[in-house]
Short mmCIF file of C-alpha atoms and ligand atoms in Angstrom, two decimals:
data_model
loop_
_atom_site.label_atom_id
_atom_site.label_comp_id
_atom_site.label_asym_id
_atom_site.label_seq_id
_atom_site.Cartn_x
_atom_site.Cartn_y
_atom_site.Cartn_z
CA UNK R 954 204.91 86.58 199.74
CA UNK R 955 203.72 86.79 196.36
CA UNK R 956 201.71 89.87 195.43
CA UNK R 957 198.47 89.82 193.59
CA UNK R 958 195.85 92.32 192.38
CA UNK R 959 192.40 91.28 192.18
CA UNK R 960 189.45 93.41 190.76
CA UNK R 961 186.26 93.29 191.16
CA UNK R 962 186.68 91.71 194.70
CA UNK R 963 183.96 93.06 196.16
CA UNK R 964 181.43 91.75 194.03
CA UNK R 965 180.19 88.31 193.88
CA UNK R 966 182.83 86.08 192.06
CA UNK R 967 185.16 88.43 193.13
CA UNK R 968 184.52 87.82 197.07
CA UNK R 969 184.59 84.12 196.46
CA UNK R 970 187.91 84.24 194.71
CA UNK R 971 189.65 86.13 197.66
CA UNK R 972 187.80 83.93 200.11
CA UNK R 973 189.38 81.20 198.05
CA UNK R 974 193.22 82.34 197.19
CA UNK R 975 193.22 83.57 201.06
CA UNK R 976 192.09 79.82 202.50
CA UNK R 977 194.12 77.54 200.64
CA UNK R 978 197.14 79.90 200.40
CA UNK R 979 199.72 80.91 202.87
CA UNK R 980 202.13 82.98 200.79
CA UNK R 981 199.60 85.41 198.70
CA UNK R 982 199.60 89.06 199.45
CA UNK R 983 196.07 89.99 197.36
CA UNK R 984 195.12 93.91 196.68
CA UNK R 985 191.62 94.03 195.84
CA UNK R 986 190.51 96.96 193.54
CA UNK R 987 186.61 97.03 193.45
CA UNK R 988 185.14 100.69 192.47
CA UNK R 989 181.96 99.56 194.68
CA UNK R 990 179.25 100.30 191.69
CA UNK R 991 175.79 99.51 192.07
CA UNK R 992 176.53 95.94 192.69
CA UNK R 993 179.80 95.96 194.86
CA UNK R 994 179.88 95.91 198.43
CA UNK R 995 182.16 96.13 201.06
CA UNK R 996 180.44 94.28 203.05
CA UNK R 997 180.94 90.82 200.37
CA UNK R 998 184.75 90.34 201.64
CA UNK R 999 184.23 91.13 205.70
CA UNK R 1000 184.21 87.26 206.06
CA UNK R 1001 187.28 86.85 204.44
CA UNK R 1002 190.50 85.22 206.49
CA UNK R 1003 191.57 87.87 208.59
CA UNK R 1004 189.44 90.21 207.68
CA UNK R 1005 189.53 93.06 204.86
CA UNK R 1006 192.61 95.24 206.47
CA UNK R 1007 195.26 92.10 207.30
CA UNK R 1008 198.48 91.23 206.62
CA UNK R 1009 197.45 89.71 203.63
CA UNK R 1010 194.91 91.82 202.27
CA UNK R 1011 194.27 95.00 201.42
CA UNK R 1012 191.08 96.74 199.74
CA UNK R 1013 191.62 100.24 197.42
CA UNK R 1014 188.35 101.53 196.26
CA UNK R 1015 188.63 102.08 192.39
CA UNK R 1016 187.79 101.80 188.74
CA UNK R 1017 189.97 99.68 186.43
CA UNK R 1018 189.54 102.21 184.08
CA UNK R 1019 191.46 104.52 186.38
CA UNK R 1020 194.67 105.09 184.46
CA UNK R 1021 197.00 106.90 186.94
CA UNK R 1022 195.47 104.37 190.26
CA UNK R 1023 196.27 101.46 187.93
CA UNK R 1024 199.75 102.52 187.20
CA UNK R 1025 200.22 103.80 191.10
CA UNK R 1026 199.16 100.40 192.35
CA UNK R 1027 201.05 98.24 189.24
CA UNK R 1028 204.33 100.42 189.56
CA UNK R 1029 204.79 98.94 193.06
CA UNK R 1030 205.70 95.53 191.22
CA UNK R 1031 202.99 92.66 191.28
CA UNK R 1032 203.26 88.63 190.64
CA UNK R 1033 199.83 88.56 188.93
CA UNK R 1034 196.44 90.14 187.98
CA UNK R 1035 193.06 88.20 188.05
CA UNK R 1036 190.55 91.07 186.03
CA UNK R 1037 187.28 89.77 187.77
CA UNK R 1038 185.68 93.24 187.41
CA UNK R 1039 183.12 93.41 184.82
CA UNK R 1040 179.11 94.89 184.18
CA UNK R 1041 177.48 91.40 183.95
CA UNK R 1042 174.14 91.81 183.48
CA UNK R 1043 172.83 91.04 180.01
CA UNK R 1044 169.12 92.82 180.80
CA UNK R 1045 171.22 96.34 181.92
CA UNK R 1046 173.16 95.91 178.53
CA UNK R 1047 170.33 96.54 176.40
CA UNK R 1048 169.88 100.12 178.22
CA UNK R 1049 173.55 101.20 179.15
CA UNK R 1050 175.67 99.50 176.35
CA UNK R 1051 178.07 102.02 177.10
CA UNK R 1052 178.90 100.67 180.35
CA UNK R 1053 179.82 97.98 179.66
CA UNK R 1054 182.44 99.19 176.30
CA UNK R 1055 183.85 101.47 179.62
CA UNK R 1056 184.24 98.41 182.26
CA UNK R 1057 184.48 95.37 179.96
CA UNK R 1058 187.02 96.73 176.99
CA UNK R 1059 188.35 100.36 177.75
CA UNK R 1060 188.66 99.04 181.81
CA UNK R 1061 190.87 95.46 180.26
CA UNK R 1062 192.58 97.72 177.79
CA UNK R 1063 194.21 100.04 180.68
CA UNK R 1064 195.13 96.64 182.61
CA UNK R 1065 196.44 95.20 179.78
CA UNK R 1066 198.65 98.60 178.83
CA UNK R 1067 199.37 98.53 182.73
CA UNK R 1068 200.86 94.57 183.06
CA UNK R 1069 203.43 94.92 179.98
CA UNK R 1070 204.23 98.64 181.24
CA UNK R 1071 205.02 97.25 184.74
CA UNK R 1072 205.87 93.66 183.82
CA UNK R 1073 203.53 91.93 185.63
CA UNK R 1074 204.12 88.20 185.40
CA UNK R 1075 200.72 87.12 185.07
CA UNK R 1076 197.16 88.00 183.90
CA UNK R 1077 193.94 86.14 183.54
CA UNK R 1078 191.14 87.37 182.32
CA UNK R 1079 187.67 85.98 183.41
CA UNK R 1080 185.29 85.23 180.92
CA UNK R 1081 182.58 83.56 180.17
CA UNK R 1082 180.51 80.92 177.91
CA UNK R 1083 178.53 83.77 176.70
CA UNK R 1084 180.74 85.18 173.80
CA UNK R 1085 180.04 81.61 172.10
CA UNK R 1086 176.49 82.51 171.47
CA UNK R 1087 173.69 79.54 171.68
CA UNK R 1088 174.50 76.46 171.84
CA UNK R 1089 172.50 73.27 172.91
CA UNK R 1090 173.99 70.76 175.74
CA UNK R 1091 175.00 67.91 172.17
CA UNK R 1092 176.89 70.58 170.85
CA UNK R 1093 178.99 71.77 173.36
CA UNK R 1094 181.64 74.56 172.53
CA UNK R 1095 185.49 73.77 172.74
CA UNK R 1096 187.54 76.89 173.18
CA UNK R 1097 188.30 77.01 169.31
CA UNK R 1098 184.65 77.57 168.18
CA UNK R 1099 183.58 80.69 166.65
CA UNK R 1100 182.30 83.55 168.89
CA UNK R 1101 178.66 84.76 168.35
CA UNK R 1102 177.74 87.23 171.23
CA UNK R 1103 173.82 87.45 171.06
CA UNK R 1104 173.66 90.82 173.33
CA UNK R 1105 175.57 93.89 174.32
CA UNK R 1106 177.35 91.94 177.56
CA UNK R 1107 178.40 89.34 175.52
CA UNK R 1108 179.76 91.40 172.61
CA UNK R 1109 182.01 93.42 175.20
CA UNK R 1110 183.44 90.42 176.80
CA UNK R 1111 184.23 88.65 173.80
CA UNK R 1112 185.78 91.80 172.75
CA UNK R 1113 187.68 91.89 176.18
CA UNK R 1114 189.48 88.22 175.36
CA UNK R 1115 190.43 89.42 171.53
CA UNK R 1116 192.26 92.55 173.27
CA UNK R 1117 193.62 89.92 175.54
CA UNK R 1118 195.04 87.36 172.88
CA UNK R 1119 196.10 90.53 170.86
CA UNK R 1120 198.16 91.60 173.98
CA UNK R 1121 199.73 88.58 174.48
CA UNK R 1122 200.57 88.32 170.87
CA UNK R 1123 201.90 92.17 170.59
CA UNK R 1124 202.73 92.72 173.85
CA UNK R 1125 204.04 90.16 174.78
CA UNK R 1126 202.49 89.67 178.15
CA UNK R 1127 201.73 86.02 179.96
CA UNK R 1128 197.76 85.97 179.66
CA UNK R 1129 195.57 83.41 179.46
CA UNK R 1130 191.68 83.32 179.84
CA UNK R 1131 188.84 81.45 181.56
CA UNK R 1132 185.20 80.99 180.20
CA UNK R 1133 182.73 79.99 182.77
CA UNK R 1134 178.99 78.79 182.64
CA UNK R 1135 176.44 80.82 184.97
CA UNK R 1136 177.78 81.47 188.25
CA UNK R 1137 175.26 81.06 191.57
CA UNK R 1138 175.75 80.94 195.13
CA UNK R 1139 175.80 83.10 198.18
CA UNK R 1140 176.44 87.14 198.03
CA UNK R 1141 175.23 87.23 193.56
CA UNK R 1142 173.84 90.56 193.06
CA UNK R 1143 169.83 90.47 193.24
CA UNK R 1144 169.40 90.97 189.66
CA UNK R 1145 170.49 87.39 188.68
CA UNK R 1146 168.01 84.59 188.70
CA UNK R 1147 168.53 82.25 191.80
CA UNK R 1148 168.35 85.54 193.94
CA UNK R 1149 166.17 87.47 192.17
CA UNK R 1150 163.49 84.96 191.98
CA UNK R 1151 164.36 83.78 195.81
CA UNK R 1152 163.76 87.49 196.74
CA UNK R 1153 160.39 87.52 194.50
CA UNK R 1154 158.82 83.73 196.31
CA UNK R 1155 159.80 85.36 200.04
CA UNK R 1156 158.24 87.93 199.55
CA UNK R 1157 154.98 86.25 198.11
CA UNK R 1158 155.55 88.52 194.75
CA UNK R 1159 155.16 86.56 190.79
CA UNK R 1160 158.51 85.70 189.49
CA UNK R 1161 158.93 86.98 185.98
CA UNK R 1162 159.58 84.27 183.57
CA UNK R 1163 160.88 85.29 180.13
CA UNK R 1164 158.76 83.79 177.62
CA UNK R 1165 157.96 80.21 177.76
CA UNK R 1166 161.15 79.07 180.69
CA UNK R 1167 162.37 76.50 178.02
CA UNK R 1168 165.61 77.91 178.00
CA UNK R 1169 168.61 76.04 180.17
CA UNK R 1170 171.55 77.57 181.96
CA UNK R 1171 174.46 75.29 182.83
CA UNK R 1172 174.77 76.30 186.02
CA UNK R 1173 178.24 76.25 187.72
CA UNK R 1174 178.79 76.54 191.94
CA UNK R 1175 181.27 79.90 192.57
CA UNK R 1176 183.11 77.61 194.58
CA UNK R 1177 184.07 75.28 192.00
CA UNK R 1178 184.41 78.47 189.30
CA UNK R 1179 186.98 80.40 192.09
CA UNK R 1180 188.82 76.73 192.15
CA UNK R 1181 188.93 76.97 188.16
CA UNK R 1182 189.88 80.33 188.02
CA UNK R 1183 193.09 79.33 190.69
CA UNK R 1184 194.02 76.43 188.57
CA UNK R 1185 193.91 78.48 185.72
CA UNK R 1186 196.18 80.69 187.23
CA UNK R 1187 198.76 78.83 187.91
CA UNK R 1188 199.32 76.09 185.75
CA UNK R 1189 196.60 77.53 182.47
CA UNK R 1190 199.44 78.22 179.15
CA UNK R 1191 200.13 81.46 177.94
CA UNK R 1192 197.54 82.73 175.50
CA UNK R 1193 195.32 79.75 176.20
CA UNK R 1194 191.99 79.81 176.45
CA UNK R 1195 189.97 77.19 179.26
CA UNK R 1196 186.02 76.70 179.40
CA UNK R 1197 184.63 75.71 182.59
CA UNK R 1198 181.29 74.29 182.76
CA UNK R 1199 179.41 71.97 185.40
CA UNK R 1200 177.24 69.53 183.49
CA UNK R 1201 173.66 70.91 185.21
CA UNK R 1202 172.06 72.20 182.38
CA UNK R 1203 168.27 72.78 183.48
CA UNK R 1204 165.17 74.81 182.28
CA UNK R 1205 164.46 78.38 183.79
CA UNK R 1206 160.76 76.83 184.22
CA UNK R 1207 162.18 73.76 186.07
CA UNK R 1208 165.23 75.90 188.09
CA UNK R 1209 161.69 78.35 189.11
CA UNK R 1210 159.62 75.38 190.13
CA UNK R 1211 162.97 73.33 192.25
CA UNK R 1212 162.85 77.32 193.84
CA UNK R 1213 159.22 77.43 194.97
CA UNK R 1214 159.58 73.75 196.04
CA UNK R 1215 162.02 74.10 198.68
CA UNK R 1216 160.94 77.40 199.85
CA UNK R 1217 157.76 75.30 200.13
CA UNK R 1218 156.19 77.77 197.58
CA UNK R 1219 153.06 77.77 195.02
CA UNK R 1220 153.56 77.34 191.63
CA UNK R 1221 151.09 79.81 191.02
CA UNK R 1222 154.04 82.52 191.50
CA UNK R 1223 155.53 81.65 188.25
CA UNK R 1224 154.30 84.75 185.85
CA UNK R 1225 155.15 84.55 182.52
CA UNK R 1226 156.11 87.69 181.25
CA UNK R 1227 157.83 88.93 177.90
CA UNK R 1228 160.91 87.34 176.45
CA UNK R 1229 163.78 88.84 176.44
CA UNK R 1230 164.78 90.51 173.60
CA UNK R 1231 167.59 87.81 171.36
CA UNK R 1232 167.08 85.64 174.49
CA UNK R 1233 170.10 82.74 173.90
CA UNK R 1234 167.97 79.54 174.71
CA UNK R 1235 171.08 77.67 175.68
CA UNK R 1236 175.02 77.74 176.36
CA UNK R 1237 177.06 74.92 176.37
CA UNK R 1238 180.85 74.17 176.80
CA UNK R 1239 183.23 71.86 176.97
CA UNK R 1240 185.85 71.42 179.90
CA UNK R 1241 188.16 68.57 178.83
CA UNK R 1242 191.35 71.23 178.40
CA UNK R 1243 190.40 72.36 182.03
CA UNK R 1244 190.01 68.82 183.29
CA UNK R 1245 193.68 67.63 182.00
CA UNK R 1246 194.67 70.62 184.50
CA UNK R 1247 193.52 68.43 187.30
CA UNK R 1248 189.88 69.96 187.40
CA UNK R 1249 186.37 68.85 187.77
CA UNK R 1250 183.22 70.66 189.11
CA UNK R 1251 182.59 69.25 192.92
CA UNK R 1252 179.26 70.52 193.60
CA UNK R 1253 176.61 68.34 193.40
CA UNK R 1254 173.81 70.95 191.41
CA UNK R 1255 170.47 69.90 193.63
CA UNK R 1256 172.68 70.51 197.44
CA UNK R 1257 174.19 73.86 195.89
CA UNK R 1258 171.15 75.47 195.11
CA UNK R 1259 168.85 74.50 198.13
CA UNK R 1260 172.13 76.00 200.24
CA UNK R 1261 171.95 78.78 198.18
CA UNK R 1262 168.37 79.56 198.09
CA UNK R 1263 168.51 79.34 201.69
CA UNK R 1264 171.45 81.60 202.48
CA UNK R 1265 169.33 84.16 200.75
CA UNK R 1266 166.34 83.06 203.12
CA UNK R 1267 169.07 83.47 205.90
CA UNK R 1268 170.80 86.75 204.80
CA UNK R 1269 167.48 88.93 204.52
CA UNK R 1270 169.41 91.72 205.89
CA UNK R 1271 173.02 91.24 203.32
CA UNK R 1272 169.73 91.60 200.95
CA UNK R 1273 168.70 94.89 201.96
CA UNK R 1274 171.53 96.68 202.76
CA UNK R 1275 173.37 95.58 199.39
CA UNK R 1276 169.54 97.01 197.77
CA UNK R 1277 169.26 99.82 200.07
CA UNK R 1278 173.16 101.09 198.96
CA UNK R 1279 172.16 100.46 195.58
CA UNK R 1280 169.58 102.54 195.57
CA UNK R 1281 171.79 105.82 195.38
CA UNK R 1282 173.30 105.01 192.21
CA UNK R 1283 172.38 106.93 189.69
CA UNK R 1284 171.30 104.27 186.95
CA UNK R 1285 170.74 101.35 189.66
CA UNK R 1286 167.12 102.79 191.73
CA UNK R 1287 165.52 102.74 188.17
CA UNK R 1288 166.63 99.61 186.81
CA UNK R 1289 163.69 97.42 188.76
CA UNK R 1290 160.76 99.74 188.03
CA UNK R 1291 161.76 100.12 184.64
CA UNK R 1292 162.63 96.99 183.04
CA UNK R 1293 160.53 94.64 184.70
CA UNK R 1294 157.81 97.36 183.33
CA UNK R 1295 158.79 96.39 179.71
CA UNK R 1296 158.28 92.54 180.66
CA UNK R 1297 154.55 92.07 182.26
P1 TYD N 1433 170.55 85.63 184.24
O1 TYD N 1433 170.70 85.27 185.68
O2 TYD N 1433 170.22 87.05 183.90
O3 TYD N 1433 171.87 85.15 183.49
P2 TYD N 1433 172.23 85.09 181.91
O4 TYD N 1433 171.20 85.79 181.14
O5 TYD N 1433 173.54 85.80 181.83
O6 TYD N 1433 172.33 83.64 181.57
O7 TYD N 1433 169.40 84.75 183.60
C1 TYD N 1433 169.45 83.35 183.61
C2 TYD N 1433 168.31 82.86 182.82
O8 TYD N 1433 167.08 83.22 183.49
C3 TYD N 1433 168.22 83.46 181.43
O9 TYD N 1433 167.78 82.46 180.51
C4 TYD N 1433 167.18 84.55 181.55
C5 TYD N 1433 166.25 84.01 182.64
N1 TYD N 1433 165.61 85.06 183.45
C6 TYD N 1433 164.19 85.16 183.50
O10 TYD N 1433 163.47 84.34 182.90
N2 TYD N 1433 163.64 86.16 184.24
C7 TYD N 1433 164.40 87.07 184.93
O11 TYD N 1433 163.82 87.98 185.59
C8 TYD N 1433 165.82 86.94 184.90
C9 TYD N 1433 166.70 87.90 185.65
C10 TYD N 1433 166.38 85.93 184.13
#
């Protein structure tokens, strides 16, 4: 058995990845270390092969940051570490920057001291298309082009992948890193788009719009992103750097209005509220490095999100108790109320 840690497992990419690594695998042994924030749950990986306690998997609640748990768990000698764990959300970044300096670069730094203390063979960093800044669907990034964060999430993760290359470069350890578009599918935090505004249309409320909905998302299926991130893995070069991106590159006004249509919904919902601040109208990669790896996304963009919008219609109660747990965090129970205050 080969012996992985994976972090951030019990959020949304996370969950997928196990879900992923455990199904088309018979000889991975994966810890999962989530520290079950605001928008980790237990309750993402109980559908997992075998369960969360198996022969294959095992769950330790805890914070990458978490100097002395990293070393316990590294010193026991692993094959690999997939950092998953991150703050995502670009609208929490403009109130808590400092979140995401702790998760994002202090939380990669004490992996990355961790893997060349304890030799661990492998690490890959997930990233994502955001540290390239804007850029429209004829200009598509390659992996070489400059990075331009536009807000406080992006900043931290493009800072992440430069302590990254600098480790592999001083440290000598065998990294390499993965930039996706935006993620959707089943078990995404509430706070994202497809499931925020799925949440808003069932429950008859406006869906906030920021600004005019003329900016586009590529938007890339978890399931093809968690096959990426696995190819990546295991046959991606040291210190190289591989986009992955999906080709659906669509409006927020026209992703709202394919929402309300199959949730057989009035377009009257739509509210356009104010933008958000530095509001990137557009990222765009290229995949081709990916693709001579043997990969291409699968999902076919209009199938993927009526399955997703509807898992959400199907999962009202994954909805509340991820909410209702959420609720107790400290920063979390304001976050609603607050920001979407700022934006009518
Ligand atoms: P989001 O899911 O937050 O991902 P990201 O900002 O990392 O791309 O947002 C996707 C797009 O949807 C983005 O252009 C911002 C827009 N958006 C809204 O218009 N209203 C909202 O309430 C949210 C959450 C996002």
């Amino acid at each position: 058995m080969k012996k992985l840690l994976i972090t951030g497992t019990a959020g949304f990419i996370g969950s997928h990845l196990v879900e992923y690594i455990l199904s088309h695998t018979d000889d991975i042994h994966i810890t999962s270390l989530d520290k079950l924030d605001y928008a980790g749950h237990i309750i993402n990986l109980e559908h997992i092969p075998g369960g969360v306690e198996s022969e294959r998997h095992r769950f330790i609640k805890g914070s990458i940051c978490d100097c002395k748990l990293v070393d316990e768990l590294l010193s026991n000698g692993f094959d690999g570490l997939i950092n998953v764990a991150a703050q995502t959300h670009v609208d929490r970044a403009f109130y808590h920057p400092e979140f995401f300096i702790e998760n994002n670069v202090a939380g990669v730094l004490n992996l990355l001291r961790a893997v060349e203390n304890y030799k661990v063979r492998r690490y890959l960093q997930i990233s994502t298309d955001e540290v390239y800044g804007a850029a429209p669907p004829d200009k598509p990034c390659g992996e070489g082009a400059p990075l331009r964060p536009g807000n406080y999430y992006a900043s931290s993760k493009a800072a992440a992948d430069m302590y990254v290359l600098a480790a592999v470069n001083s440290k000598d350890i065998n990294a390499s890193i993965i930039r996706g578009t935006n993620n959707f599918g089943p078990r995404q935090y509430p706070e994202k788009l497809i499931p925020f505004f799925t949440r808003r249309i069932l429950s008859g409320k406006t869906m906030p719009l920021y600004g005019d909905g003329q900016q586009m998302r590529d938007w890339l299926y978890v399931k093809d992103f968690c096959r990426a991130i696995w190819i990546v893995f295991n046959k991606g070069e040291k210190e190289q750097i591989y986009n992955a991106g999906a080709g659906n590159h669509t409006r927020n006004l026209e992703l709202s209005k394919r929402m309300l249509s199959i949730l057989g919904a009035d377009e009257s919902l739509i509210n356009h509220v104010a933008d958000r601040p530095g509001h990137d109208f557009c990222y765009s990669v290229k995949w081709d490095k990916l693709s001579k790896l043997g990969w291409a996304p699968k999902a076919d963009f209009d199938t993927a999100l009526e399955e997703t919008v509807n898992w959400y219609c199907d999962n009202d109660k994954w909805v509340k108790i991820i909410l209702t747990k959420s609720q107790d965090h400290p920063v979390e129970n304001k976050f609603f109320e607050n920001h979407y205050k700022n934006h009518s």
